[in-house]
PDB file of C-alpha atoms in Angstrom:
ATOM      1  CA  UNK Y   1       0.207  -0.202 -22.767  1.00 89.00           C
ATOM      2  CA  UNK Y   2       2.676  -2.762 -21.447  1.00 97.00           C
ATOM      3  CA  UNK Y   3       1.374  -2.321 -17.868  1.00 98.00           C
ATOM      4  CA  UNK Y   4      -1.990  -1.449 -16.379  1.00 98.00           C
ATOM      5  CA  UNK Y   5      -0.338  -0.153 -13.213  1.00 98.00           C
ATOM      6  CA  UNK Y   6       3.270   0.708 -12.393  1.00 98.00           C
ATOM      7  CA  UNK Y   7       3.726   1.029  -8.632  1.00 98.00           C
ATOM      8  CA  UNK Y   8       6.433   2.575  -6.463  1.00 98.00           C
ATOM      9  CA  UNK Y   9       6.707   1.979  -2.751  1.00 97.00           C
ATOM     10  CA  UNK Y  10       8.505   0.322   0.105  1.00 95.00           C
ATOM     11  CA  UNK Y  11       9.661  -3.275  -0.092  1.00 96.00           C
ATOM     12  CA  UNK Y  12       8.987  -4.899   3.264  1.00 95.00           C
ATOM     13  CA  UNK Y  13       8.757  -8.523   4.255  1.00 95.00           C
ATOM     14  CA  UNK Y  14       5.782  -8.812   6.601  1.00 93.00           C
ATOM     15  CA  UNK Y  15       6.150 -11.056   9.627  1.00 94.00           C
ATOM     16  CA  UNK Y  16       2.662 -11.499  11.023  1.00 94.00           C
ATOM     17  CA  UNK Y  17       1.626 -12.430  14.559  1.00 96.00           C
ATOM     18  CA  UNK Y  18      -1.629 -12.822  16.462  1.00 95.00           C
ATOM     19  CA  UNK Y  19      -1.127 -10.892  19.709  1.00 97.00           C
ATOM     20  CA  UNK Y  20      -3.013  -9.563  22.717  1.00 97.00           C
ATOM     21  CA  UNK Y  21      -3.785  -5.978  23.673  1.00 96.00           C
ATOM     22  CA  UNK Y  22      -1.790  -6.627  26.830  1.00 96.00           C
ATOM     23  CA  UNK Y  23       1.327  -7.334  24.744  1.00 96.00           C
ATOM     24  CA  UNK Y  24       0.977  -4.028  22.898  1.00 96.00           C
ATOM     25  CA  UNK Y  25       0.483  -2.137  26.157  1.00 96.00           C
ATOM     26  CA  UNK Y  26       3.399  -3.868  27.873  1.00 95.00           C
ATOM     27  CA  UNK Y  27       5.750  -2.923  25.035  1.00 94.00           C
ATOM     28  CA  UNK Y  28       4.477   0.637  24.587  1.00 95.00           C
ATOM     29  CA  UNK Y  29       3.180  -0.029  21.070  1.00 96.00           C
ATOM     30  CA  UNK Y  30       0.578   2.377  19.663  1.00 94.00           C
ATOM     31  CA  UNK Y  31      -2.337   0.235  18.542  1.00 95.00           C
ATOM     32  CA  UNK Y  32      -3.719   0.535  15.025  1.00 91.00           C
ATOM     33  CA  UNK Y  33      -0.852   2.622  13.679  1.00 88.00           C
ATOM     34  CA  UNK Y  34       2.291   2.117  11.614  1.00 87.00           C
ATOM     35  CA  UNK Y  35       5.338   3.131  13.657  1.00 92.00           C
ATOM     36  CA  UNK Y  36       8.888   3.341  12.324  1.00 91.00           C
ATOM     37  CA  UNK Y  37      11.479   1.687  14.583  1.00 96.00           C
ATOM     38  CA  UNK Y  38      15.204   0.971  14.394  1.00 96.00           C
ATOM     39  CA  UNK Y  39      16.743  -2.449  13.837  1.00 95.00           C
ATOM     40  CA  UNK Y  40      17.643  -3.006  17.500  1.00 96.00           C
ATOM     41  CA  UNK Y  41      14.046  -2.355  18.591  1.00 96.00           C
ATOM     42  CA  UNK Y  42      12.761  -4.660  15.868  1.00 95.00           C
ATOM     43  CA  UNK Y  43      15.063  -7.491  16.935  1.00 94.00           C
ATOM     44  CA  UNK Y  44      13.887  -7.064  20.523  1.00 95.00           C
ATOM     45  CA  UNK Y  45      10.242  -7.120  19.443  1.00 94.00           C
ATOM     46  CA  UNK Y  46      10.752 -10.057  17.118  1.00 94.00           C
ATOM     47  CA  UNK Y  47      12.299 -12.121  19.891  1.00 94.00           C
ATOM     48  CA  UNK Y  48       9.363 -11.389  22.208  1.00 94.00           C
ATOM     49  CA  UNK Y  49       6.754 -12.028  19.528  1.00 96.00           C
ATOM     50  CA  UNK Y  50       8.344 -15.280  18.381  1.00 95.00           C
ATOM     51  CA  UNK Y  51       8.730 -16.607  21.897  1.00 94.00           C
ATOM     52  CA  UNK Y  52       5.251 -15.621  23.086  1.00 95.00           C
ATOM     53  CA  UNK Y  53       3.085 -16.156  20.018  1.00 96.00           C
ATOM     54  CA  UNK Y  54       5.022 -17.726  17.137  1.00 94.00           C
ATOM     55  CA  UNK Y  55       5.022 -16.273  13.626  1.00 94.00           C
ATOM     56  CA  UNK Y  56       1.775 -16.863  11.771  1.00 92.00           C
ATOM     57  CA  UNK Y  57       2.853 -15.909   8.261  1.00 89.00           C
ATOM     58  CA  UNK Y  58       5.624 -14.351   6.185  1.00 91.00           C
ATOM     59  CA  UNK Y  59       4.933 -12.541   2.903  1.00 90.00           C
ATOM     60  CA  UNK Y  60       6.321  -9.832   0.661  1.00 91.00           C
ATOM     61  CA  UNK Y  61       4.544  -6.639   1.576  1.00 91.00           C
ATOM     62  CA  UNK Y  62       4.481  -2.897   1.630  1.00 92.00           C
ATOM     63  CA  UNK Y  63       1.297  -0.929   1.008  1.00 93.00           C
ATOM     64  CA  UNK Y  64       1.698  -0.384  -2.735  1.00 97.00           C
ATOM     65  CA  UNK Y  65       3.159  -3.861  -3.218  1.00 97.00           C
ATOM     66  CA  UNK Y  66      -0.019  -5.400  -1.798  1.00 95.00           C
ATOM     67  CA  UNK Y  67      -2.109  -3.299  -4.193  1.00 98.00           C
ATOM     68  CA  UNK Y  68       0.096  -4.173  -7.172  1.00 98.00           C
ATOM     69  CA  UNK Y  69      -0.177  -7.883  -6.355  1.00 97.00           C
ATOM     70  CA  UNK Y  70      -3.975  -7.513  -6.348  1.00 97.00           C
ATOM     71  CA  UNK Y  71      -3.871  -5.878  -9.803  1.00 98.00           C
ATOM     72  CA  UNK Y  72      -1.820  -8.801 -11.085  1.00 98.00           C
ATOM     73  CA  UNK Y  73      -3.939 -11.498  -9.449  1.00 97.00           C
ATOM     74  CA  UNK Y  74      -7.137 -10.058 -10.903  1.00 98.00           C
ATOM     75  CA  UNK Y  75      -5.516 -10.479 -14.323  1.00 97.00           C
ATOM     76  CA  UNK Y  76      -3.892  -7.086 -14.870  1.00 98.00           C
ATOM     77  CA  UNK Y  77      -0.339  -6.347 -15.984  1.00 98.00           C
ATOM     78  CA  UNK Y  78       1.679  -4.848 -13.149  1.00 98.00           C
ATOM     79  CA  UNK Y  79       5.211  -3.594 -12.481  1.00 98.00           C
ATOM     80  CA  UNK Y  80       6.681  -2.731  -9.077  1.00 98.00           C
ATOM     81  CA  UNK Y  81       9.717  -0.516  -8.517  1.00 97.00           C
ATOM     82  CA  UNK Y  82      11.266  -0.912  -5.071  1.00 96.00           C
ATOM     83  CA  UNK Y  83      14.546  -1.616  -3.278  1.00 95.00           C
ATOM     84  CA  UNK Y  84      15.735  -4.718  -1.443  1.00 95.00           C
ATOM     85  CA  UNK Y  85      19.169  -5.847  -0.275  1.00 94.00           C
ATOM     86  CA  UNK Y  86      21.299  -8.752  -1.398  1.00 93.00           C
ATOM     87  CA  UNK Y  87      20.232 -10.942   1.535  1.00 93.00           C
ATOM     88  CA  UNK Y  88      17.926 -13.916   2.111  1.00 93.00           C
ATOM     89  CA  UNK Y  89      14.975 -11.651   2.871  1.00 94.00           C
ATOM     90  CA  UNK Y  90      15.512  -9.690  -0.340  1.00 94.00           C
ATOM     91  CA  UNK Y  91      15.665 -12.884  -2.384  1.00 94.00           C
ATOM     92  CA  UNK Y  92      12.459 -14.114  -0.745  1.00 94.00           C
ATOM     93  CA  UNK Y  93      10.768 -10.807  -1.522  1.00 95.00           C
ATOM     94  CA  UNK Y  94      11.763 -10.903  -5.193  1.00 95.00           C
ATOM     95  CA  UNK Y  95      10.616 -14.486  -5.754  1.00 95.00           C
ATOM     96  CA  UNK Y  96       7.349 -13.910  -3.869  1.00 95.00           C
ATOM     97  CA  UNK Y  97       6.418 -10.939  -6.087  1.00 96.00           C
ATOM     98  CA  UNK Y  98       7.361 -12.818  -9.244  1.00 97.00           C
ATOM     99  CA  UNK Y  99       5.262 -15.798  -8.150  1.00 96.00           C
ATOM    100  CA  UNK Y 100       2.300 -13.403  -7.922  1.00 96.00           C
ATOM    101  CA  UNK Y 101       2.837 -12.353 -11.536  1.00 97.00           C
ATOM    102  CA  UNK Y 102       4.333  -8.932 -10.800  1.00 98.00           C
ATOM    103  CA  UNK Y 103       7.176  -7.769 -13.037  1.00 98.00           C
ATOM    104  CA  UNK Y 104      10.204  -6.221 -11.275  1.00 97.00           C
ATOM    105  CA  UNK Y 105      13.830  -5.412 -11.956  1.00 94.00           C
ATOM    106  CA  UNK Y 106      14.848  -6.732  -8.553  1.00 94.00           C
ATOM    107  CA  UNK Y 107      17.312  -9.210 -10.049  1.00 88.00           C
ATOM    108  CA  UNK Y 108      19.374  -6.121 -10.994  1.00 83.00           C
ATOM    109  CA  UNK Y 109      18.600  -4.054  -7.891  1.00 78.00           C
ATOM    110  CA  UNK Y 110      19.199  -6.819  -5.331  1.00 80.00           C
ATOM    111  CA  UNK Y 111      22.559  -7.965  -6.677  1.00 71.00           C
ATOM    112  CA  UNK Y 112      24.001  -4.451  -6.324  1.00 76.00           C
ATOM    113  CA  UNK Y 113      22.857  -3.707  -2.782  1.00 74.00           C
ATOM    114  CA  UNK Y 114      24.557  -4.694   0.412  1.00 83.00           C
ATOM    115  CA  UNK Y 115      22.547  -3.950   3.536  1.00 90.00           C
ATOM    116  CA  UNK Y 116      19.355  -5.209   5.137  1.00 94.00           C
ATOM    117  CA  UNK Y 117      15.980  -5.677   3.464  1.00 95.00           C
ATOM    118  CA  UNK Y 118      13.133  -3.916   5.262  1.00 95.00           C
ATOM    119  CA  UNK Y 119      10.806  -5.853   7.556  1.00 95.00           C
ATOM    120  CA  UNK Y 120       7.464  -5.113   9.150  1.00 94.00           C
ATOM    121  CA  UNK Y 121       6.138  -6.718  12.324  1.00 96.00           C
ATOM    122  CA  UNK Y 122       2.371  -6.984  11.789  1.00 94.00           C
ATOM    123  CA  UNK Y 123       0.552  -7.575  15.073  1.00 96.00           C
ATOM    124  CA  UNK Y 124      -3.125  -8.504  14.932  1.00 95.00           C
ATOM    125  CA  UNK Y 125      -5.267  -8.297  18.071  1.00 96.00           C
ATOM    126  CA  UNK Y 126      -8.458 -10.315  18.731  1.00 95.00           C
ATOM    127  CA  UNK Y 127     -10.606  -7.405  17.463  1.00 94.00           C
ATOM    128  CA  UNK Y 128      -8.907  -7.874  14.021  1.00 93.00           C
ATOM    129  CA  UNK Y 129      -7.096  -4.523  14.268  1.00 93.00           C
ATOM    130  CA  UNK Y 130      -3.639  -4.510  12.744  1.00 91.00           C
ATOM    131  CA  UNK Y 131      -0.688  -2.678  14.293  1.00 94.00           C
ATOM    132  CA  UNK Y 132       2.631  -2.356  12.455  1.00 92.00           C
ATOM    133  CA  UNK Y 133       6.166  -1.669  13.636  1.00 95.00           C
ATOM    134  CA  UNK Y 134       8.501  -1.215  10.698  1.00 94.00           C
ATOM    135  CA  UNK Y 135      12.255  -1.165  10.209  1.00 96.00           C
ATOM    136  CA  UNK Y 136      12.692   0.216   6.696  1.00 93.00           C
ATOM    137  CA  UNK Y 137      16.237  -1.038   6.170  1.00 95.00           C
ATOM    138  CA  UNK Y 138      17.461  -0.413   2.644  1.00 95.00           C
ATOM    139  CA  UNK Y 139      14.048   0.604   1.333  1.00 94.00           C
ATOM    140  CA  UNK Y 140      14.519   3.932   3.162  1.00 93.00           C
ATOM    141  CA  UNK Y 141      17.063   4.676   0.422  1.00 93.00           C
ATOM    142  CA  UNK Y 142      14.648   4.059  -2.473  1.00 95.00           C
ATOM    143  CA  UNK Y 143      15.689   6.675  -5.016  1.00 96.00           C
ATOM    144  CA  UNK Y 144      15.506   7.717  -8.655  1.00 96.00           C
ATOM    145  CA  UNK Y 145      18.087   5.005  -9.407  1.00 93.00           C
ATOM    146  CA  UNK Y 146      15.461   2.314  -8.769  1.00 94.00           C
ATOM    147  CA  UNK Y 147      12.655   3.870 -10.852  1.00 95.00           C
ATOM    148  CA  UNK Y 148      13.201   2.064 -14.202  1.00 94.00           C
ATOM    149  CA  UNK Y 149      11.620   4.946 -16.089  1.00 97.00           C
ATOM    150  CA  UNK Y 150      11.333   3.124 -19.422  1.00 97.00           C
ATOM    151  CA  UNK Y 151       8.855   0.767 -17.761  1.00 98.00           C
ATOM    152  CA  UNK Y 152       6.903   3.691 -16.290  1.00 98.00           C
ATOM    153  CA  UNK Y 153       6.507   5.273 -19.715  1.00 98.00           C
ATOM    154  CA  UNK Y 154       4.647   2.139 -20.846  1.00 98.00           C
ATOM    155  CA  UNK Y 155       2.045   2.146 -18.050  1.00 98.00           C
ATOM    156  CA  UNK Y 156      -1.560   3.283 -17.900  1.00 98.00           C
ATOM    157  CA  UNK Y 157      -1.282   4.352 -14.239  1.00 98.00           C
ATOM    158  CA  UNK Y 158       1.527   5.322 -11.888  1.00 98.00           C
ATOM    159  CA  UNK Y 159       0.603   4.348  -8.313  1.00 98.00           C
ATOM    160  CA  UNK Y 160       2.391   6.083  -5.424  1.00 98.00           C
ATOM    161  CA  UNK Y 161       2.546   4.851  -1.847  1.00 96.00           C
ATOM    162  CA  UNK Y 162       2.177   7.519   0.841  1.00 96.00           C
ATOM    163  CA  UNK Y 163       4.731   5.824   3.083  1.00 92.00           C
ATOM    164  CA  UNK Y 164       7.482   7.076   0.750  1.00 96.00           C
ATOM    165  CA  UNK Y 165       7.036  10.517   2.308  1.00 96.00           C
ATOM    166  CA  UNK Y 166       9.243   9.580   5.284  1.00 91.00           C
ATOM    167  CA  UNK Y 167      12.462   9.665   3.203  1.00 92.00           C
ATOM    168  CA  UNK Y 168      13.856  12.708   1.404  1.00 94.00           C
ATOM    169  CA  UNK Y 169      15.421  10.444  -1.234  1.00 95.00           C
ATOM    170  CA  UNK Y 170      12.135   8.658  -1.804  1.00 96.00           C
ATOM    171  CA  UNK Y 171      10.151  11.894  -2.047  1.00 97.00           C
ATOM    172  CA  UNK Y 172      12.567  13.058  -4.737  1.00 97.00           C
ATOM    173  CA  UNK Y 173      11.981   9.772  -6.591  1.00 98.00           C
ATOM    174  CA  UNK Y 174       8.216  10.333  -6.382  1.00 98.00           C
ATOM    175  CA  UNK Y 175       8.552  13.812  -7.890  1.00 98.00           C
ATOM    176  CA  UNK Y 176      10.733  12.441 -10.705  1.00 98.00           C
ATOM    177  CA  UNK Y 177       8.267   9.652 -11.443  1.00 98.00           C
ATOM    178  CA  UNK Y 178       5.383  12.124 -11.449  1.00 98.00           C
ATOM    179  CA  UNK Y 179       7.177  14.404 -13.906  1.00 98.00           C
ATOM    180  CA  UNK Y 180       7.960  11.534 -16.295  1.00 98.00           C
ATOM    181  CA  UNK Y 181       4.394  10.219 -16.010  1.00 98.00           C
ATOM    182  CA  UNK Y 182       2.959  13.618 -16.876  1.00 98.00           C
ATOM    183  CA  UNK Y 183       5.320  14.003 -19.821  1.00 98.00           C
ATOM    184  CA  UNK Y 184       4.282  10.627 -21.260  1.00 98.00           C
ATOM    185  CA  UNK Y 185       0.541  10.755 -20.614  1.00 98.00           C
ATOM    186  CA  UNK Y 186       0.583   8.276 -17.716  1.00 98.00           C
ATOM    187  CA  UNK Y 187      -2.211   8.903 -15.186  1.00 98.00           C
ATOM    188  CA  UNK Y 188      -1.210   9.171 -11.532  1.00 98.00           C
ATOM    189  CA  UNK Y 189      -2.853   7.628  -8.464  1.00 98.00           C
ATOM    190  CA  UNK Y 190      -1.727   7.958  -4.852  1.00 98.00           C
ATOM    191  CA  UNK Y 191      -2.684   6.646  -1.438  1.00 98.00           C
ATOM    192  CA  UNK Y 192      -2.093   8.348   1.917  1.00 96.00           C
ATOM    193  CA  UNK Y 193      -1.341   4.833   3.279  1.00 92.00           C
ATOM    194  CA  UNK Y 194      -1.740   5.577   7.004  1.00 89.00           C
ATOM    195  CA  UNK Y 195      -3.012   8.382   9.286  1.00 91.00           C
ATOM    196  CA  UNK Y 196       0.482   8.788  10.722  1.00 89.00           C
ATOM    197  CA  UNK Y 197       1.803   9.910   7.338  1.00 93.00           C
ATOM    198  CA  UNK Y 198      -0.518  12.914   7.116  1.00 95.00           C
ATOM    199  CA  UNK Y 199      -0.141  13.582  10.846  1.00 94.00           C
ATOM    200  CA  UNK Y 200       3.659  13.760  10.954  1.00 94.00           C
ATOM    201  CA  UNK Y 201       4.621  14.406   7.314  1.00 95.00           C
ATOM    202  CA  UNK Y 202       1.820  16.649   6.067  1.00 95.00           C
ATOM    203  CA  UNK Y 203       4.090  19.055   4.202  1.00 96.00           C
ATOM    204  CA  UNK Y 204       5.844  16.170   2.449  1.00 97.00           C
ATOM    205  CA  UNK Y 205       2.500  14.646   1.457  1.00 97.00           C
ATOM    206  CA  UNK Y 206       1.459  17.963  -0.079  1.00 97.00           C
ATOM    207  CA  UNK Y 207       4.753  18.089  -1.956  1.00 97.00           C
ATOM    208  CA  UNK Y 208       4.129  14.608  -3.373  1.00 97.00           C
ATOM    209  CA  UNK Y 209       0.576  15.544  -4.361  1.00 97.00           C
ATOM    210  CA  UNK Y 210       1.837  18.620  -6.184  1.00 96.00           C
ATOM    211  CA  UNK Y 211      -0.890  20.101  -8.349  1.00 95.00           C
ATOM    212  CA  UNK Y 212      -3.061  17.036  -7.808  1.00 97.00           C
ATOM    213  CA  UNK Y 213      -3.437  13.436  -8.967  1.00 98.00           C
ATOM    214  CA  UNK Y 214      -5.942  11.604 -11.130  1.00 98.00           C
ATOM    215  CA  UNK Y 215      -7.002   9.281  -8.278  1.00 98.00           C
ATOM    216  CA  UNK Y 216      -6.447   9.781  -4.552  1.00 98.00           C
ATOM    217  CA  UNK Y 217      -7.202   7.042  -2.006  1.00 98.00           C
ATOM    218  CA  UNK Y 218      -7.696   7.777   1.686  1.00 97.00           C
ATOM    219  CA  UNK Y 219      -9.858   6.759   4.627  1.00 96.00           C
ATOM    220  CA  UNK Y 220     -12.032   8.993   6.785  1.00 96.00           C
ATOM    221  CA  UNK Y 221      -9.366   9.598   9.426  1.00 96.00           C
ATOM    222  CA  UNK Y 222      -6.709  10.462   6.867  1.00 96.00           C
ATOM    223  CA  UNK Y 223      -9.022  12.864   5.024  1.00 97.00           C
ATOM    224  CA  UNK Y 224      -9.969  14.695   8.214  1.00 97.00           C
ATOM    225  CA  UNK Y 225      -6.410  14.820   9.528  1.00 96.00           C
ATOM    226  CA  UNK Y 226      -4.976  16.053   6.228  1.00 97.00           C
ATOM    227  CA  UNK Y 227      -7.503  18.879   5.947  1.00 97.00           C
ATOM    228  CA  UNK Y 228      -7.857  19.716   9.630  1.00 96.00           C
ATOM    229  CA  UNK Y 229     -11.622  19.235   9.374  1.00 97.00           C
ATOM    230  CA  UNK Y 230     -13.605  17.156  11.842  1.00 96.00           C
ATOM    231  CA  UNK Y 231     -16.594  16.843   9.514  1.00 97.00           C
ATOM    232  CA  UNK Y 232     -16.137  14.372   6.642  1.00 97.00           C
ATOM    233  CA  UNK Y 233     -18.109  16.452   4.134  1.00 96.00           C
ATOM    234  CA  UNK Y 234     -15.984  19.494   4.889  1.00 98.00           C
ATOM    235  CA  UNK Y 235     -12.861  17.352   4.555  1.00 98.00           C
ATOM    236  CA  UNK Y 236     -14.001  16.060   1.163  1.00 97.00           C
ATOM    237  CA  UNK Y 237     -14.607  19.610  -0.065  1.00 97.00           C
ATOM    238  CA  UNK Y 238     -11.162  20.666   1.127  1.00 97.00           C
ATOM    239  CA  UNK Y 239      -9.321  17.708  -0.344  1.00 96.00           C
ATOM    240  CA  UNK Y 240     -11.182  17.496  -3.661  1.00 95.00           C
ATOM    241  CA  UNK Y 241      -8.945  20.051  -5.467  1.00 95.00           C
ATOM    242  CA  UNK Y 242      -6.071  17.571  -5.100  1.00 96.00           C
ATOM    243  CA  UNK Y 243      -7.870  14.756  -6.924  1.00 97.00           C
ATOM    244  CA  UNK Y 244      -9.631  14.254 -10.203  1.00 98.00           C
ATOM    245  CA  UNK Y 245     -11.221  11.239  -8.525  1.00 98.00           C
ATOM    246  CA  UNK Y 246     -11.323  11.033  -4.722  1.00 98.00           C
ATOM    247  CA  UNK Y 247     -11.911   7.599  -3.181  1.00 98.00           C
ATOM    248  CA  UNK Y 248     -12.676   7.636   0.556  1.00 98.00           C
ATOM    249  CA  UNK Y 249     -13.005   4.307   2.359  1.00 97.00           C
ATOM    250  CA  UNK Y 250     -15.352   4.234   5.357  1.00 95.00           C
ATOM    251  CA  UNK Y 251     -14.698   0.833   6.894  1.00 88.00           C
ATOM    252  CA  UNK Y 252     -17.945  -0.958   7.674  1.00 87.00           C
ATOM    253  CA  UNK Y 253     -19.912   1.836   5.968  1.00 93.00           C
ATOM    254  CA  UNK Y 254     -18.456   1.229   2.521  1.00 95.00           C
ATOM    255  CA  UNK Y 255     -16.802   3.964   0.484  1.00 98.00           C
ATOM    256  CA  UNK Y 256     -17.405   7.146  -1.495  1.00 98.00           C
ATOM    257  CA  UNK Y 257     -16.095   8.058  -4.937  1.00 98.00           C
ATOM    258  CA  UNK Y 258     -16.268  11.758  -5.796  1.00 98.00           C
ATOM    259  CA  UNK Y 259     -15.283  13.156  -9.188  1.00 97.00           C
ATOM    260  CA  UNK Y 260     -16.466  15.492 -11.907  1.00 93.00           C
ATOM    261  CA  UNK Y 261     -19.394  13.241 -12.774  1.00 91.00           C
ATOM    262  CA  UNK Y 262     -20.769  13.372  -9.225  1.00 95.00           C
ATOM    263  CA  UNK Y 263     -20.761  11.165  -6.196  1.00 97.00           C
ATOM    264  CA  UNK Y 264     -20.961   7.371  -6.078  1.00 98.00           C
ATOM    265  CA  UNK Y 265     -21.709   5.553  -2.833  1.00 98.00           C
ATOM    266  CA  UNK Y 266     -20.146   2.106  -2.570  1.00 98.00           C
ATOM    267  CA  UNK Y 267     -21.932  -0.379  -0.333  1.00 97.00           C
ATOM    268  CA  UNK Y 268     -20.063  -2.361   2.298  1.00 94.00           C
ATOM    269  CA  UNK Y 269     -20.199  -6.152   2.458  1.00 92.00           C
ATOM    270  CA  UNK Y 270     -20.456  -7.085   6.151  1.00 91.00           C
ATOM    271  CA  UNK Y 271     -18.282  -9.991   7.245  1.00 93.00           C
ATOM    272  CA  UNK Y 272     -16.675 -11.232  10.425  1.00 91.00           C
ATOM    273  CA  UNK Y 273     -13.162  -9.809  10.275  1.00 89.00           C
ATOM    274  CA  UNK Y 274     -10.155 -11.676  11.618  1.00 88.00           C
ATOM    275  CA  UNK Y 275      -7.384  -9.403  10.296  1.00 85.00           C
ATOM    276  CA  UNK Y 276      -7.752  -5.911   8.804  1.00 85.00           C
ATOM    277  CA  UNK Y 277      -4.151  -5.863   7.542  1.00 79.00           C
ATOM    278  CA  UNK Y 278      -4.138  -5.045   3.832  1.00 86.00           C
ATOM    279  CA  UNK Y 279      -7.824  -4.117   3.543  1.00 91.00           C
ATOM    280  CA  UNK Y 280      -7.109  -0.622   2.231  1.00 94.00           C
ATOM    281  CA  UNK Y 281      -4.359  -1.932  -0.035  1.00 95.00           C
ATOM    282  CA  UNK Y 282      -6.717  -4.519  -1.509  1.00 97.00           C
ATOM    283  CA  UNK Y 283      -9.432  -1.896  -2.027  1.00 97.00           C
ATOM    284  CA  UNK Y 284      -7.023   0.366  -3.907  1.00 98.00           C
ATOM    285  CA  UNK Y 285      -5.570  -2.461  -5.992  1.00 98.00           C
ATOM    286  CA  UNK Y 286      -8.989  -3.760  -7.000  1.00 98.00           C
ATOM    287  CA  UNK Y 287     -10.275  -0.279  -7.818  1.00 98.00           C
ATOM    288  CA  UNK Y 288      -7.185   0.491  -9.905  1.00 98.00           C
ATOM    289  CA  UNK Y 289      -7.568  -2.782 -11.775  1.00 98.00           C
ATOM    290  CA  UNK Y 290     -11.211  -1.939 -12.436  1.00 98.00           C
ATOM    291  CA  UNK Y 291     -10.678   1.574 -13.791  1.00 98.00           C
ATOM    292  CA  UNK Y 292      -7.677   0.404 -15.844  1.00 97.00           C
ATOM    293  CA  UNK Y 293     -10.036  -2.118 -17.487  1.00 97.00           C
ATOM    294  CA  UNK Y 294     -12.615   0.592 -18.234  1.00 97.00           C
ATOM    295  CA  UNK Y 295     -15.053  -0.030 -15.366  1.00 98.00           C
ATOM    296  CA  UNK Y 296     -17.110   2.904 -14.133  1.00 98.00           C
ATOM    297  CA  UNK Y 297     -16.894   4.092 -10.523  1.00 98.00           C
ATOM    298  CA  UNK Y 298     -19.814   1.955  -9.366  1.00 98.00           C
ATOM    299  CA  UNK Y 299     -18.486  -1.310 -10.775  1.00 98.00           C
ATOM    300  CA  UNK Y 300     -14.858  -0.674  -9.826  1.00 98.00           C
ATOM    301  CA  UNK Y 301     -16.062   0.306  -6.347  1.00 98.00           C
ATOM    302  CA  UNK Y 302     -18.137  -2.846  -6.020  1.00 98.00           C
ATOM    303  CA  UNK Y 303     -15.146  -4.952  -7.016  1.00 98.00           C
ATOM    304  CA  UNK Y 304     -12.964  -3.126  -4.499  1.00 98.00           C
ATOM    305  CA  UNK Y 305     -15.488  -3.436  -1.679  1.00 98.00           C
ATOM    306  CA  UNK Y 306     -16.019  -7.142  -2.299  1.00 97.00           C
ATOM    307  CA  UNK Y 307     -12.279  -7.785  -2.442  1.00 97.00           C
ATOM    308  CA  UNK Y 308     -11.647  -5.839   0.772  1.00 96.00           C
ATOM    309  CA  UNK Y 309     -14.418  -7.773   2.526  1.00 96.00           C
ATOM    310  CA  UNK Y 310     -12.757 -11.038   1.508  1.00 96.00           C
ATOM    311  CA  UNK Y 311      -9.250 -10.051   2.608  1.00 95.00           C
ATOM    312  CA  UNK Y 312     -10.301  -9.238   6.190  1.00 92.00           C
ATOM    313  CA  UNK Y 313     -11.694 -12.763   6.629  1.00 93.00           C
ATOM    314  CA  UNK Y 314      -8.251 -14.336   6.220  1.00 89.00           C
ATOM    315  CA  UNK Y 315      -4.961 -13.841   8.025  1.00 85.00           C
ATOM    316  CA  UNK Y 316      -2.501 -11.758   6.014  1.00 80.00           C
ATOM    317  CA  UNK Y 317      -2.754  -9.225   3.200  1.00 82.00           C
ATOM    318  CA  UNK Y 318      -3.118 -11.683   0.300  1.00 88.00           C
ATOM    319  CA  UNK Y 319      -5.846 -13.709  -1.353  1.00 92.00           C
ATOM    320  CA  UNK Y 320      -5.227 -16.651  -3.644  1.00 92.00           C
ATOM    321  CA  UNK Y 321      -5.498 -16.088  -7.381  1.00 90.00           C
ATOM    322  CA  UNK Y 322      -8.620 -18.264  -7.352  1.00 94.00           C
ATOM    323  CA  UNK Y 323     -10.225 -16.038  -4.714  1.00 95.00           C
ATOM    324  CA  UNK Y 324      -9.464 -12.955  -6.815  1.00 96.00           C
ATOM    325  CA  UNK Y 325     -11.183 -14.549  -9.780  1.00 95.00           C
ATOM    326  CA  UNK Y 326     -14.218 -15.482  -7.678  1.00 96.00           C
ATOM    327  CA  UNK Y 327     -14.567 -11.862  -6.567  1.00 96.00           C
ATOM    328  CA  UNK Y 328     -14.170 -10.629 -10.156  1.00 96.00           C
ATOM    329  CA  UNK Y 329     -16.862 -13.032 -11.369  1.00 96.00           C
ATOM    330  CA  UNK Y 330     -19.278 -11.635  -8.771  1.00 95.00           C
ATOM    331  CA  UNK Y 331     -19.284  -8.161 -10.337  1.00 93.00           C
TER     332      UNK Y 331
END
C-alpha cells in the first residue's frame, strides 16, 4: 500500500496558552471540553489570552491530524485530507504538516479557497488539563470535494475524526470515504474525539459508525456517555458490536483493547503531566502505526501508552521525530 494510514479530519491551527482556572471561570469557559465558538468570540478570547498570558506555541492541529503526524514520525506513510483557506494560517498549516512528513493535497485545496482557516485556542491549566475553544472556519465545509479518493484507495487504514460529526457536509464526506474504503478493502478506524461529540451529536456519531468499524478509539467517559451506561463493563458490552477492535483509554490506569481474540490490558506509564493536550491523539496514532506494521494488541498498546506518557510531559501535542524513535526503540 502507498499509505499506512489515510486520515480525514479538521484542519485547525492550535494556539496554546498556559492559563489559570480563574481565567476560565471569568470567561464562562467549560473546563476540560472542546467548545465550538464563532469568530467574534475567538477574537475576544485571543486578545484576552495574548494580553494576560502570551501565546506559548503555535502548531498545525486537529485531532486526526495529530494522530496522522504521529504515524508519520514513527516512520509510517501517512496522508491527510482536510480543508484550509488561502490565508497565512492555511499556508502555515500546509508547510507544518509537510515538514512532519505527512502527504497532503493542500497545495491544490488552499489555492482554491477564500475564507478563514480554522483555529483552536488551547488553554492549559496548572493541573495539566486542556480546554479548547474552536472556531472551525473553512474546515466546517470539509466535503467530498476534499477527499482525494485515489489516495484513499491506496491506504491500509482510513482514520476518521469524531469532530467531523458537527457538520452535515463533513458527515456526508465521512460516509463517502467509508463506502470507498469498504469497496477497495481499506480497513476503517474511528475516534470519538471528545465527550461533547457523543453528548450533543450522538445520532450523527451513530450514522458515521454505520454497521461498525475495524478499530474504535474512545475513553471511559465517551464510552459511558455513548451507551448511556454508568458502568464501564456494561458500556464496553454495549459498544462492542460497533467495533472489531475496541480501544478504551483509561487515563492514569492505562487502556483496554477488546476484540475477537479476547481482552488485552495495557499498563499505564506514570509521569508528571504538564499538558494533556493531544494525549488521546498520540495514543491513537501510535496504536494505528503499530497495527499497520503488524504488531499485536499488546505491543501496539505498549507503544501507544509509552507515547502518550511522553506527550503529556511536554507542552503541545507534538513530540520530535527523535522522541518518537526513542519510544519505538523501547518496545
